[in-house]
Coordinates of C-alpha atoms in Angstrom, one line a residue:
M613 CA 29.0 38.5 28.7
N614 CA 27.9 37.1 25.3
D615 CA 25.5 39.6 23.7
T616 CA 25.3 37.6 20.5
L617 CA 22.0 37.6 18.7
I618 CA 21.3 34.4 16.8
R619 CA 18.5 34.5 14.2
P620 CA 17.5 32.7 11.0
A621 CA 19.5 33.8 8.0
A622 CA 17.6 36.0 5.5
T623 CA 18.2 37.0 1.8
A624 CA 19.4 40.4 3.0
D625 CA 22.3 38.7 4.7
L626 CA 23.8 37.5 1.4
P627 CA 26.5 40.2 0.9
A628 CA 27.7 39.9 4.5
L629 CA 27.7 36.1 4.3
L630 CA 29.8 36.2 1.1
E631 CA 32.3 38.6 2.7
L632 CA 32.5 36.4 5.8
E633 CA 33.0 33.2 3.6
N634 CA 35.7 34.7 1.5
A635 CA 37.5 36.0 4.6
S636 CA 37.2 32.7 6.5
F637 CA 38.2 30.1 3.8
D638 CA 40.9 29.9 1.2
T639 CA 39.4 26.8 -0.5
D640 CA 36.0 25.0 -0.5
R641 CA 34.0 28.2 -0.3
L642 CA 30.3 28.4 -0.7
S643 CA 29.4 30.4 -3.8
R644 CA 26.9 33.2 -4.2
R645 CA 24.6 30.7 -6.0
S646 CA 24.9 28.1 -3.2
F647 CA 24.1 30.7 -0.5
R648 CA 21.1 32.0 -2.5
H649 CA 19.9 28.4 -2.9
F650 CA 20.1 27.7 0.9
L651 CA 18.5 31.0 1.8
Q652 CA 15.6 30.4 -0.5
Q653 CA 15.1 26.7 0.3
G654 CA 13.9 27.0 3.9
Q655 CA 14.2 23.2 4.5
N656 CA 17.5 23.4 6.4
C657 CA 18.8 25.1 9.6
F658 CA 20.6 28.3 8.5
L659 CA 21.4 30.7 11.4
V660 CA 23.3 34.0 11.5
A661 CA 25.0 35.5 14.6
E662 CA 25.1 39.2 15.1
L663 CA 27.4 41.0 17.6
E664 CA 28.3 44.7 17.9
Q665 CA 26.2 45.4 14.8
K666 CA 28.3 43.0 12.7
T667 CA 27.6 39.7 11.1
A668 CA 29.7 37.7 13.5
G669 CA 29.1 34.2 12.1
Y670 CA 26.8 31.7 10.5
I671 CA 26.0 28.0 10.6
L672 CA 24.3 25.9 7.9
V673 CA 23.0 22.5 8.9
L674 CA 21.4 20.2 6.2
L675 CA 18.2 18.3 7.1
H676 CA 17.7 15.8 4.3
R677 CA 14.2 14.7 3.5
G678 CA 13.1 11.3 4.7
T679 CA 15.9 10.9 7.4
H680 CA 16.5 11.9 11.0
L681 CA 20.0 13.0 10.5
A682 CA 21.4 16.6 10.6
R683 CA 24.8 17.6 9.2
I684 CA 26.8 20.7 9.8
Y685 CA 27.6 21.7 6.2
S686 CA 29.4 24.9 7.0
I687 CA 30.2 27.2 9.9
A688 CA 32.2 30.4 10.0
V689 CA 33.0 33.1 12.6
N690 CA 34.3 36.6 12.0
S691 CA 38.1 36.5 12.8
D692 CA 37.8 39.8 14.7
L693 CA 35.2 38.3 17.0
R694 CA 36.7 34.9 17.7
G695 CA 37.1 33.8 21.3
R696 CA 33.7 35.3 22.3
G697 CA 31.8 32.0 22.3
I698 CA 30.0 32.6 19.0
A699 CA 30.7 29.3 17.4
R700 CA 29.5 27.5 20.5
S701 CA 26.3 29.5 20.6
L702 CA 25.6 28.8 16.9
I703 CA 26.2 25.1 17.3
E704 CA 24.1 24.8 20.5
R705 CA 21.2 26.8 18.9
A706 CA 21.4 24.6 15.8
E707 CA 21.4 21.4 17.8
K708 CA 18.2 22.6 19.6
F709 CA 16.6 23.5 16.2
C710 CA 17.5 20.1 14.8
A711 CA 16.4 18.1 17.9
D712 CA 13.1 20.1 17.8
H713 CA 12.6 18.9 14.2
G714 CA 13.1 15.2 15.1
R715 CA 16.8 14.8 14.2
V716 CA 18.6 12.2 16.1
S717 CA 22.3 12.9 15.5
M718 CA 24.4 15.8 14.2
R719 CA 27.4 15.1 12.0
L720 CA 30.2 17.1 10.6
E721 CA 33.6 16.9 9.0
V722 CA 36.6 19.0 10.1
R723 CA 40.2 19.3 9.0
K724 CA 42.4 17.1 11.0
D725 CA 44.9 19.9 11.4
N726 CA 42.2 22.3 12.9
A727 CA 43.0 21.5 16.5
R728 CA 41.0 24.5 17.8
A729 CA 37.8 23.5 16.1
I730 CA 38.2 19.8 17.1
R731 CA 38.7 20.8 20.7
L732 CA 35.5 22.8 20.7
Y733 CA 33.5 20.0 19.1
E734 CA 34.8 17.5 21.7
Q735 CA 33.9 19.9 24.5
L736 CA 30.3 20.0 23.0
G737 CA 30.1 16.2 23.1
Y738 CA 31.1 15.2 19.5
H739 CA 33.0 12.0 19.0
P740 CA 35.1 10.8 16.0
F741 CA 33.6 8.0 13.9
G742 CA 35.9 8.0 10.9
E743 CA 38.2 9.9 8.6
Y744 CA 38.3 11.0 4.9
K745 CA 41.7 11.0 3.3
D746 CA 42.5 13.8 0.8
Y747 CA 39.1 15.3 1.4
Y748 CA 39.6 19.0 0.9
E749 CA 40.7 20.9 -2.3
D750 CA 44.2 21.3 -0.8
H751 CA 44.3 17.5 -0.1
A752 CA 44.0 17.8 3.6
D753 CA 42.4 15.0 5.5
A754 CA 39.0 15.3 7.3
L755 CA 37.9 13.9 10.7
R756 CA 34.3 12.9 10.9
L757 CA 32.5 13.7 14.1
Q758 CA 29.1 12.9 15.5
K759 CA 26.8 13.7 18.4
R760 CA 23.5 12.3 19.5
I761 CA 21.2 15.3 20.1
L762 CA 17.9 13.5 20.7
S763 CA 17.4 10.9 23.5
P764 CA 21.1 10.9 24.5
T765 CA 20.6 7.9 26.8
A766 CA 19.5 5.6 24.0
Q767 CA 22.8 5.0 22.4
T768 CA 22.9 2.5 19.5
T769 CA 25.7 0.1 18.7
H770 CA 26.2 -0.1 15.0
A771 CA 27.7 -2.9 12.9
D772 CA 31.1 -2.0 11.5
V773 CA 30.1 -1.6 7.9
P774 CA 32.6 0.1 5.5
Y775 CA 31.0 2.6 3.2
Y776 CA 31.2 2.2 -0.6
P777 CA 29.2 4.5 -3.0
Q778 CA 27.7 3.3 -6.2
H779 CA 29.3 4.7 -9.3
T780 CA 26.4 4.4 -11.7
D781 CA 22.7 5.0 -11.4
F782 CA 22.0 1.2 -11.7
T783 CA 24.5 -0.4 -9.4
C784 CA 23.0 0.3 -6.0
G785 CA 22.6 -3.5 -5.5
P786 CA 26.2 -4.4 -6.1
A787 CA 27.4 -1.5 -4.0
A788 CA 25.1 -2.6 -1.1
L789 CA 26.3 -6.2 -1.5
M790 CA 29.9 -5.2 -1.4
M791 CA 29.4 -3.2 1.8
A792 CA 27.6 -6.2 3.4
M793 CA 30.4 -8.6 2.3
A794 CA 33.1 -6.2 3.5
S795 CA 31.5 -6.0 6.9
L796 CA 31.9 -9.8 7.2
N797 CA 35.3 -10.1 5.4
P798 CA 37.5 -7.0 5.3
A799 CA 39.4 -8.6 2.4
T800 CA 36.4 -8.0 0.1
A801 CA 37.4 -6.0 -3.0
L802 CA 35.7 -2.5 -3.0
T803 CA 36.4 -1.6 -6.6
M804 CA 34.4 -0.4 -9.6
N805 CA 35.5 -3.5 -11.5
E806 CA 33.8 -5.7 -8.8
E807 CA 30.8 -3.4 -8.7
L808 CA 30.2 -3.8 -12.4
G809 CA 31.0 -7.5 -12.3
I810 CA 28.3 -8.1 -9.7
W811 CA 25.9 -6.1 -11.8
R812 CA 26.5 -8.2 -14.8
E813 CA 25.9 -11.3 -12.7
A814 CA 22.7 -10.0 -11.0
T815 CA 21.0 -7.6 -13.4
T816 CA 17.3 -8.1 -14.5
I817 CA 18.4 -6.6 -17.9
Y818 CA 15.4 -4.2 -17.9
M819 CA 13.7 -2.1 -15.3
M820 CA 11.6 1.0 -15.7
A821 CA 13.8 3.0 -18.1
G822 CA 17.5 2.5 -19.0
H823 CA 19.6 -0.3 -17.5
G824 CA 18.1 -2.8 -15.2
G825 CA 18.8 -3.0 -11.6
C826 CA 19.6 -6.2 -9.6
S827 CA 17.3 -9.0 -8.6
P828 CA 17.4 -10.2 -5.0
V829 CA 18.1 -13.7 -6.4
G830 CA 20.8 -12.4 -8.6
L831 CA 22.5 -10.6 -5.7
A832 CA 22.2 -13.7 -3.5
L833 CA 23.9 -15.8 -6.3
A834 CA 26.7 -13.2 -6.5
A835 CA 27.3 -13.5 -2.7
L836 CA 27.2 -17.3 -2.9
R837 CA 29.8 -17.4 -5.7
R838 CA 32.1 -15.3 -3.4
G839 CA 31.9 -17.8 -0.6
F840 CA 29.2 -16.2 1.5
R841 CA 25.8 -17.5 2.8
A842 CA 22.7 -15.8 1.4
D843 CA 19.1 -16.1 2.6
I844 CA 16.5 -14.6 0.3
W845 CA 13.2 -13.1 1.5
L846 CA 10.4 -12.5 -1.1
S847 CA 6.9 -11.4 -0.3
S848 CA 5.5 -13.1 -3.4
T849 CA 6.4 -15.9 -5.8
D850 CA 5.8 -13.5 -8.7
T851 CA 8.8 -12.4 -10.7
P852 CA 10.3 -9.3 -9.0
F853 CA 10.0 -6.0 -10.8
I854 CA 8.0 -7.4 -13.6
D855 CA 5.3 -4.7 -13.0
S856 CA 7.9 -2.0 -13.4
V857 CA 7.9 -2.3 -17.2
R858 CA 5.0 -2.2 -19.7
D859 CA 6.5 -3.7 -22.8
E860 CA 5.6 -7.4 -23.1
E861 CA 9.0 -8.3 -24.7
K862 CA 10.8 -6.7 -21.7
K863 CA 8.5 -8.6 -19.3
Q864 CA 9.4 -11.9 -21.0
V865 CA 13.1 -11.1 -20.7
I866 CA 12.7 -10.3 -17.0
E867 CA 10.8 -13.5 -16.4
L868 CA 13.3 -15.6 -18.3
V869 CA 16.2 -14.1 -16.3
H870 CA 14.3 -14.7 -13.0
Q871 CA 13.7 -18.4 -13.8
D872 CA 17.3 -18.8 -14.8
F873 CA 18.4 -17.3 -11.5
L874 CA 16.1 -19.7 -9.6
Q875 CA 17.6 -22.7 -11.5
Q876 CA 21.1 -21.6 -10.6
L877 CA 20.0 -21.0 -7.0
A878 CA 18.8 -24.6 -6.7
T879 CA 22.3 -25.9 -7.1
H880 CA 23.4 -23.9 -4.1
Q881 CA 20.6 -25.0 -1.8
A882 CA 20.1 -21.5 -0.6
P883 CA 16.9 -20.8 1.3
V884 CA 14.2 -18.6 -0.2
H885 CA 11.5 -17.4 2.3
Y886 CA 8.3 -16.5 0.5
T887 CA 7.0 -14.2 3.1
N888 CA 7.3 -10.6 4.3
I889 CA 10.5 -9.9 6.0
T890 CA 9.9 -8.1 9.3
Q891 CA 11.9 -5.6 11.3
E892 CA 12.3 -8.4 13.9
D893 CA 13.8 -10.6 11.3
L894 CA 16.3 -7.8 10.4
E895 CA 17.2 -7.4 14.1
T896 CA 17.7 -11.1 14.5
A897 CA 20.0 -11.2 11.5
L898 CA 22.1 -8.3 12.9
E899 CA 22.3 -10.1 16.3
Q900 CA 23.6 -13.2 14.5
G901 CA 26.4 -11.1 12.9
K902 CA 24.8 -11.1 9.4
A903 CA 24.4 -8.2 7.0
P904 CA 20.9 -7.5 5.6
L905 CA 20.3 -5.9 2.2
V906 CA 16.8 -4.5 1.8
L907 CA 15.0 -3.1 -1.2
I908 CA 13.3 0.3 -0.6
S909 CA 11.5 2.9 -2.7
T910 CA 13.3 6.2 -2.8
Y911 CA 10.0 8.2 -2.8
R912 CA 10.5 9.6 0.7
F913 CA 14.0 10.7 -0.2
D914 CA 13.5 12.3 -3.6
H915 CA 9.7 11.9 -4.5
K916 CA 10.7 9.4 -7.2
K917 CA 9.4 5.8 -7.0
T918 CA 12.7 4.2 -7.7
P919 CA 13.7 0.7 -6.4
H920 CA 16.9 1.0 -4.4
W921 CA 19.1 -1.4 -2.4
V922 CA 20.5 -0.3 1.0
V923 CA 22.3 -2.1 3.8
V924 CA 20.7 -2.2 7.3
T925 CA 23.4 -1.5 9.9
A926 CA 21.5 -1.2 13.2
L927 CA 18.1 -1.0 14.9
D928 CA 17.0 0.6 18.1
E929 CA 13.6 1.2 19.6
R930 CA 12.8 4.1 17.3
F931 CA 15.0 3.9 14.3
I932 CA 16.5 1.7 11.6
Y933 CA 19.9 2.7 10.4
I934 CA 21.2 2.2 6.9
H935 CA 24.1 2.7 4.6
D936 CA 22.7 4.3 1.4
P937 CA 25.1 3.8 -1.6
Y938 CA 23.6 6.7 -3.6
I939 CA 25.5 10.0 -3.5
N940 CA 23.7 13.0 -4.9
E941 CA 25.9 16.0 -4.9
T942 CA 23.3 18.1 -6.6
D943 CA 21.1 17.6 -3.6
Y944 CA 24.1 18.0 -1.2
R945 CA 23.9 14.4 -0.2
F946 CA 27.5 13.1 0.3
A947 CA 29.0 10.0 1.8
L948 CA 28.9 11.5 5.3
D949 CA 25.1 11.9 5.0
N950 CA 24.6 8.3 3.9
Q951 CA 26.3 6.3 6.6
Y952 CA 24.3 4.9 9.6
L953 CA 21.4 7.0 8.3
P954 CA 18.6 7.0 10.9
I955 CA 15.1 6.2 9.5
S956 CA 12.1 6.0 11.8
R957 CA 10.7 2.5 12.0
N958 CA 7.3 3.7 10.7
D959 CA 8.9 5.4 7.7
F960 CA 11.1 2.4 7.0
D961 CA 8.1 0.1 7.0
K962 CA 6.5 2.3 4.3
M963 CA 9.8 2.6 2.3
S964 CA 10.6 -1.1 2.2
Q965 CA 7.9 -2.0 -0.3
F966 CA 8.0 -1.3 -4.0
G967 CA 5.7 -1.2 -7.0
Q968 CA 2.0 -2.0 -7.4
S969 CA 2.5 -5.4 -5.9
R970 CA 4.1 -3.8 -2.8
L971 CA 7.1 -6.1 -3.1
R972 CA 9.1 -6.6 0.0
T973 CA 12.4 -8.3 -0.4
A974 CA 15.8 -8.7 1.3
V975 CA 19.0 -10.7 1.1
I976 CA 20.6 -11.6 4.4
V977 CA 24.3 -12.2 3.9
G978 CA 26.4 -14.2 6.3
L979 CA 29.5 -16.2 6.7
R980 CA 29.5 -19.9 5.8

């Protein structure tokens, strides 16, 4: 009989959690500071198991703001109490917690050589969906696993889009475009040289503060030059992002760049649709084997009104799934958290507009 008590972790658990962590892992340990952060934050699912008056184990699951994804960040069980179903109990309780909080899927990474853990995850319904080479401090590879924990009958087929993170704060557009092109042509270069090269081709020069991001027309031109088809959707004929800067000289530069992009675009005969792109349009593009880039505001992710390019990878009745190129290790958002990221349709509708003008824009990339 399993008499394990599972309860929310509390600050008083910190010494026992540190002792368990140090006994369980030789590398990649959570620090005292990290444990304290998660204990005080309250946003995530942090559970402790007690058995025989001992701290038998814990599970920490991250629930990132603005998404419907849960990720098992860490799990450990007291070695003296293994084989008692503690890990299973922790995972099942965490799944219920996350499903009750509207999370669609649970993800994790596990060492490829940890056969015992992989066997348990598979028994619980987790399926592999990728690998990370040289993932851990000791250079071991990681297997990525996923399980749908909400509406299990409503499975979604995703487009096969390789993940590529942006390497600067201002190259989300190039990174998103590279992922889109690589989904259509696996020979597409996924390198920082290509990322910066596309940025130089597509940048607006200025935007808000610092380096400018990328114009939808500039990104479309970059795709066209690389042999792809690119359809542009703009909700207005106004110059994109011009309301994001106040300085008149900067406004003039952005306007000049935009007009130059349009003149270049005319030589390619690429279509520009001056209308709002709808979720039905995105669904049609995916059904046709195309890859949509959509501009969003990051406010629902980080409470900052930053323009940001993402790749739409799938839709179902409730959610739109994206690849987000921005990794934020400070906020514990890593590559695993940013792939096939489920966003509710209603939230995505609010996210996919930017600025005072409520700009909606997208670039639909396809094969010629």
